[in-house]
């Protein structure tokens, strides 16, 4: 029998332990639990080093976050470790370091925008935390067959979000293409978080020249701040400059 190795990542201890116990009752499922993003990454690294990699990650969408209203997390949620802002922000790092792992996001509520963000970050599924065990197992087995699973009620909203994101990305790419090669280098330095003086040192330019380039970049991109320029650059797929020489 081929066994499925599942890692539950949820900082609500009672929920995580209950879900893990329910999954462990299945004859073909081996399950572990992690209470935070950093703990999950350690589990993945340790398992990979021992050649017993996980197949599926079940990640709480609100991992490490606060409940509605900004109140402190309820008792039973583990703290003390600095991790991602939420479960979705954990996904890119997992996909980069462990591309063979399938990720399913567990959510307390349907949210087309966050579900679309999860898919773009590498998730294969979005499932309600109160769904039945049989439904969850269907999704777990489905993503291992390269399927993508979303609640039917979310499909239209998610497609709309993905279409809008693609439209914004296309516009951002067009604006970035209007930059000169030197202006693109400056933009990549901005994406890396370098200030004017650091950009000048990295590109062997005078601070005055860098200031002029930065002003040109903001003008051509149609934005009024470095933060806005960096956000647009990231939408266009512009990465940070390599600072290692």
CSV table of C-alpha atoms in Angstrom, one decimal:
chain,number,residue,atom,x,y,z
A,1,UNK,CA,0.0,0.0,0.0
A,2,UNK,CA,1.3,3.4,-1.0
A,3,UNK,CA,1.1,5.7,2.0
A,4,UNK,CA,0.5,9.4,1.9
A,5,UNK,CA,2.6,11.6,4.2
A,6,UNK,CA,0.7,14.6,5.4
A,7,UNK,CA,1.9,17.6,7.4
A,8,UNK,CA,-0.8,19.7,9.2
A,9,UNK,CA,0.3,23.3,9.8
A,10,UNK,CA,-2.0,25.1,12.1
A,11,UNK,CA,-1.3,27.1,15.3
A,12,UNK,CA,-4.6,26.2,16.9
A,13,UNK,CA,-3.4,23.2,18.8
A,14,UNK,CA,-6.9,21.6,19.4
A,15,UNK,CA,-7.8,21.8,15.7
A,16,UNK,CA,-4.5,20.6,14.5
A,17,UNK,CA,-4.4,17.6,16.9
A,18,UNK,CA,-8.0,16.7,16.1
A,19,UNK,CA,-7.5,16.8,12.3
A,20,UNK,CA,-4.2,14.9,12.6
A,21,UNK,CA,-6.0,12.1,14.7
A,22,UNK,CA,-8.8,11.9,12.1
A,23,UNK,CA,-6.4,11.6,9.2
A,24,UNK,CA,-4.2,9.1,11.1
A,25,UNK,CA,-7.2,6.7,11.3
A,26,UNK,CA,-6.9,6.2,7.5
A,27,UNK,CA,-4.9,3.1,6.6
A,28,UNK,CA,-2.9,4.9,3.9
A,29,UNK,CA,-2.1,8.2,5.6
A,30,UNK,CA,0.8,9.1,7.8
A,31,UNK,CA,0.3,12.4,9.5
A,32,UNK,CA,2.3,14.9,11.6
A,33,UNK,CA,1.5,18.4,12.8
A,34,UNK,CA,3.4,21.7,13.1
A,35,UNK,CA,2.3,24.7,15.1
A,36,UNK,CA,4.0,27.5,13.1
A,37,UNK,CA,5.5,28.3,9.7
A,38,UNK,CA,9.1,28.0,11.0
A,39,UNK,CA,8.3,24.6,12.6
A,40,UNK,CA,6.8,23.4,9.4
A,41,UNK,CA,9.9,24.4,7.4
A,42,UNK,CA,12.0,22.5,9.9
A,43,UNK,CA,9.8,19.4,9.6
A,44,UNK,CA,10.1,19.6,5.8
A,45,UNK,CA,13.9,19.9,5.9
A,46,UNK,CA,14.3,17.1,8.4
A,47,UNK,CA,12.1,14.8,6.4
A,48,UNK,CA,13.9,15.6,3.2
A,49,UNK,CA,17.3,14.9,4.8
A,50,UNK,CA,16.0,11.5,6.0
A,51,UNK,CA,14.6,10.8,2.5
A,52,UNK,CA,11.0,10.5,3.8
A,53,UNK,CA,9.5,13.6,2.2
A,54,UNK,CA,6.0,14.8,2.8
A,55,UNK,CA,3.5,14.5,0.0
A,56,UNK,CA,0.9,17.1,1.1
A,57,UNK,CA,0.9,20.2,3.3
A,58,UNK,CA,-2.4,21.2,4.9
A,59,UNK,CA,-1.9,24.9,5.9
A,60,UNK,CA,-4.1,27.2,7.9
A,61,UNK,CA,-4.9,30.3,5.8
A,62,UNK,CA,-4.7,32.4,9.0
A,63,UNK,CA,-1.6,30.8,10.4
A,64,UNK,CA,-0.1,33.2,12.9
A,65,UNK,CA,-2.7,35.8,12.3
A,66,UNK,CA,-5.3,37.5,14.5
A,67,UNK,CA,-9.0,36.8,14.5
A,68,UNK,CA,-11.4,39.4,13.0
A,69,UNK,CA,-11.5,42.6,15.1
A,70,UNK,CA,-7.8,42.6,15.9
A,71,UNK,CA,-8.3,40.9,19.3
A,72,UNK,CA,-5.4,38.8,20.7
A,73,UNK,CA,-5.3,35.2,19.5
A,74,UNK,CA,-7.5,32.8,21.4
A,75,UNK,CA,-6.0,30.4,24.0
A,76,UNK,CA,-4.7,27.3,22.4
A,77,UNK,CA,-2.8,29.2,19.6
A,78,UNK,CA,0.9,28.7,19.9
A,79,UNK,CA,3.2,31.7,19.8
A,80,UNK,CA,6.7,32.7,20.5
A,81,UNK,CA,8.1,32.2,17.0
A,82,UNK,CA,8.4,34.8,14.3
A,83,UNK,CA,6.9,33.5,11.1
A,84,UNK,CA,5.0,34.5,8.0
A,85,UNK,CA,2.1,37.0,8.2
A,86,UNK,CA,-0.3,34.3,7.3
A,87,UNK,CA,-0.4,30.8,5.9
A,88,UNK,CA,-0.5,32.0,2.3
A,89,UNK,CA,2.8,33.9,2.7
A,90,UNK,CA,4.4,30.6,3.8
A,91,UNK,CA,3.7,29.0,0.4
A,92,UNK,CA,6.3,30.5,-1.9
A,93,UNK,CA,9.2,29.4,0.3
A,94,UNK,CA,7.8,25.9,0.6
A,95,UNK,CA,7.3,25.6,-3.2
A,96,UNK,CA,10.8,26.9,-3.8
A,97,UNK,CA,12.6,24.6,-1.3
A,98,UNK,CA,10.2,21.6,-1.7
A,99,UNK,CA,8.7,21.7,-5.2
A,100,UNK,CA,7.3,18.1,-4.9
A,101,UNK,CA,5.1,18.9,-2.0
A,102,UNK,CA,1.4,19.6,-2.8
A,103,UNK,CA,-0.2,22.3,-0.7
A,104,UNK,CA,-3.8,22.6,0.3
A,105,UNK,CA,-5.0,25.7,2.2
A,106,UNK,CA,-7.5,25.3,5.0
A,107,UNK,CA,-9.7,28.4,5.5
A,108,UNK,CA,-12.4,29.4,8.0
A,109,UNK,CA,-14.2,31.4,5.3
A,110,UNK,CA,-14.4,31.6,1.5
A,111,UNK,CA,-12.5,34.5,0.1
A,112,UNK,CA,-12.0,34.7,-3.7
A,113,UNK,CA,-9.1,37.2,-3.4
A,114,UNK,CA,-7.1,35.2,-0.9
A,115,UNK,CA,-7.9,31.9,-2.7
A,116,UNK,CA,-6.6,33.4,-5.9
A,117,UNK,CA,-3.5,34.6,-4.1
A,118,UNK,CA,-3.0,31.1,-2.6
A,119,UNK,CA,-3.2,29.5,-6.1
A,120,UNK,CA,-0.6,32.0,-7.5
A,121,UNK,CA,1.6,31.3,-4.5
A,122,UNK,CA,1.6,27.5,-5.3
A,123,UNK,CA,-1.4,26.0,-3.6
A,124,UNK,CA,-3.3,23.2,-5.3
A,125,UNK,CA,-6.5,23.5,-3.3
A,126,UNK,CA,-8.6,25.7,-1.0
A,127,UNK,CA,-10.8,23.8,1.5
A,128,UNK,CA,-13.1,24.9,4.3
A,129,UNK,CA,-11.8,24.0,7.7
A,130,UNK,CA,-15.3,22.6,8.6
A,131,UNK,CA,-15.6,20.4,5.6
A,132,UNK,CA,-16.1,16.6,6.1
A,133,UNK,CA,-13.2,14.3,6.4
A,134,UNK,CA,-14.2,12.5,3.2
A,135,UNK,CA,-14.2,15.7,1.3
A,136,UNK,CA,-10.7,16.6,2.7
A,137,UNK,CA,-9.4,13.1,1.8
A,138,UNK,CA,-10.8,13.5,-1.8
A,139,UNK,CA,-8.9,16.8,-2.1
A,140,UNK,CA,-5.7,15.3,-0.6
A,141,UNK,CA,-5.8,12.4,-3.0
A,142,UNK,CA,-6.8,14.6,-5.9
A,143,UNK,CA,-3.9,17.1,-5.6
A,144,UNK,CA,-1.5,14.1,-5.7
A,145,UNK,CA,-3.0,13.4,-9.2
A,146,UNK,CA,-2.1,17.0,-10.2
A,147,UNK,CA,-5.7,18.2,-9.7
A,148,UNK,CA,-6.7,21.6,-8.4
A,149,UNK,CA,-9.6,21.8,-6.0
A,150,UNK,CA,-11.7,24.8,-5.2
A,151,UNK,CA,-15.2,25.0,-3.7
A,152,UNK,CA,-17.7,25.5,-6.6
A,153,UNK,CA,-19.0,28.7,-5.1
A,154,UNK,CA,-15.5,30.3,-5.3
A,155,UNK,CA,-14.7,29.5,-8.9
A,156,UNK,CA,-16.3,32.6,-10.5
A,157,UNK,CA,-14.7,34.9,-8.0
A,158,UNK,CA,-11.3,33.3,-8.2
A,159,UNK,CA,-11.3,33.4,-12.0
A,160,UNK,CA,-12.2,37.1,-11.9
A,161,UNK,CA,-9.3,37.8,-9.5
A,162,UNK,CA,-6.8,35.8,-11.6
A,163,UNK,CA,-7.9,37.7,-14.7
A,164,UNK,CA,-7.6,41.1,-13.0
A,165,UNK,CA,-4.2,40.1,-11.7
A,166,UNK,CA,-3.0,39.1,-15.1
A,167,UNK,CA,-4.3,42.4,-16.6
A,168,UNK,CA,-2.5,44.4,-14.0
A,169,UNK,CA,0.7,42.4,-14.5
A,170,UNK,CA,0.5,43.0,-18.3
A,171,UNK,CA,0.2,46.7,-17.8
A,172,UNK,CA,3.1,46.7,-15.3
A,173,UNK,CA,5.2,44.7,-17.8
A,174,UNK,CA,4.5,47.3,-20.5
A,175,UNK,CA,5.5,50.2,-18.2
A,176,UNK,CA,8.7,48.4,-17.2
A,177,UNK,CA,9.6,47.8,-20.8
A,178,UNK,CA,9.5,51.6,-21.4
A,179,UNK,CA,12.6,52.0,-19.1
A,180,UNK,CA,16.1,52.2,-20.5
A,181,UNK,CA,18.5,49.4,-19.5
A,182,UNK,CA,20.2,51.6,-16.9
A,183,UNK,CA,16.8,52.6,-15.5
A,184,UNK,CA,15.9,49.0,-15.1
A,185,UNK,CA,19.1,48.4,-13.2
A,186,UNK,CA,18.2,51.2,-10.9
A,187,UNK,CA,14.7,49.7,-10.5
A,188,UNK,CA,16.2,46.3,-9.6
A,189,UNK,CA,18.3,48.1,-7.0
A,190,UNK,CA,15.2,49.7,-5.6
A,191,UNK,CA,13.5,46.3,-5.4
A,192,UNK,CA,16.5,45.1,-3.4
A,193,UNK,CA,15.8,47.8,-0.9
A,194,UNK,CA,18.9,50.0,-1.7
A,195,UNK,CA,18.8,53.7,-1.0
A,196,UNK,CA,20.2,56.3,-3.4
A,197,UNK,CA,23.7,56.2,-1.9
A,198,UNK,CA,23.8,52.4,-2.0
A,199,UNK,CA,22.5,52.4,-5.6
A,200,UNK,CA,25.3,54.8,-6.6
A,201,UNK,CA,27.9,52.7,-5.0
A,202,UNK,CA,26.6,49.5,-6.6
A,203,UNK,CA,26.3,50.9,-10.1
A,204,UNK,CA,29.4,53.1,-9.8
A,205,UNK,CA,27.4,56.3,-10.5
A,206,UNK,CA,27.2,59.6,-8.8
A,207,UNK,CA,24.3,60.2,-6.3
A,208,UNK,CA,23.1,63.0,-8.5
A,209,UNK,CA,22.9,60.7,-11.5
A,210,UNK,CA,21.1,58.1,-9.5
A,211,UNK,CA,18.6,60.7,-8.3
A,212,UNK,CA,17.9,61.6,-11.9
A,213,UNK,CA,17.4,57.9,-12.9
A,214,UNK,CA,15.1,57.4,-9.9
A,215,UNK,CA,13.0,60.4,-10.9
A,216,UNK,CA,12.8,59.1,-14.5
A,217,UNK,CA,11.8,55.6,-13.2
A,218,UNK,CA,9.0,57.0,-11.1
A,219,UNK,CA,7.8,59.2,-13.9
A,220,UNK,CA,7.8,56.5,-16.6
A,221,UNK,CA,6.0,54.1,-14.2
A,222,UNK,CA,3.4,56.7,-13.3
A,223,UNK,CA,4.0,56.4,-9.5
A,224,UNK,CA,4.9,58.9,-6.8
A,225,UNK,CA,7.0,56.8,-4.4
A,226,UNK,CA,9.7,54.2,-4.3
A,227,UNK,CA,7.3,51.8,-2.5
A,228,UNK,CA,4.8,52.1,-5.3
A,229,UNK,CA,7.6,51.6,-7.9
A,230,UNK,CA,8.7,48.4,-6.2
A,231,UNK,CA,5.2,47.1,-5.9
A,232,UNK,CA,4.7,47.6,-9.7
A,233,UNK,CA,8.0,46.1,-10.5
A,234,UNK,CA,7.2,43.0,-8.5
A,235,UNK,CA,3.8,42.7,-10.4
A,236,UNK,CA,5.9,42.8,-13.6
A,237,UNK,CA,8.2,40.0,-12.4
A,238,UNK,CA,11.2,42.2,-11.8
A,239,UNK,CA,13.5,40.7,-9.2
A,240,UNK,CA,16.1,42.4,-7.0
A,241,UNK,CA,19.6,43.1,-8.3
A,242,UNK,CA,22.3,40.5,-7.3
A,243,UNK,CA,24.2,42.2,-4.5
A,244,UNK,CA,26.9,39.5,-4.4
A,245,UNK,CA,30.0,40.2,-6.6
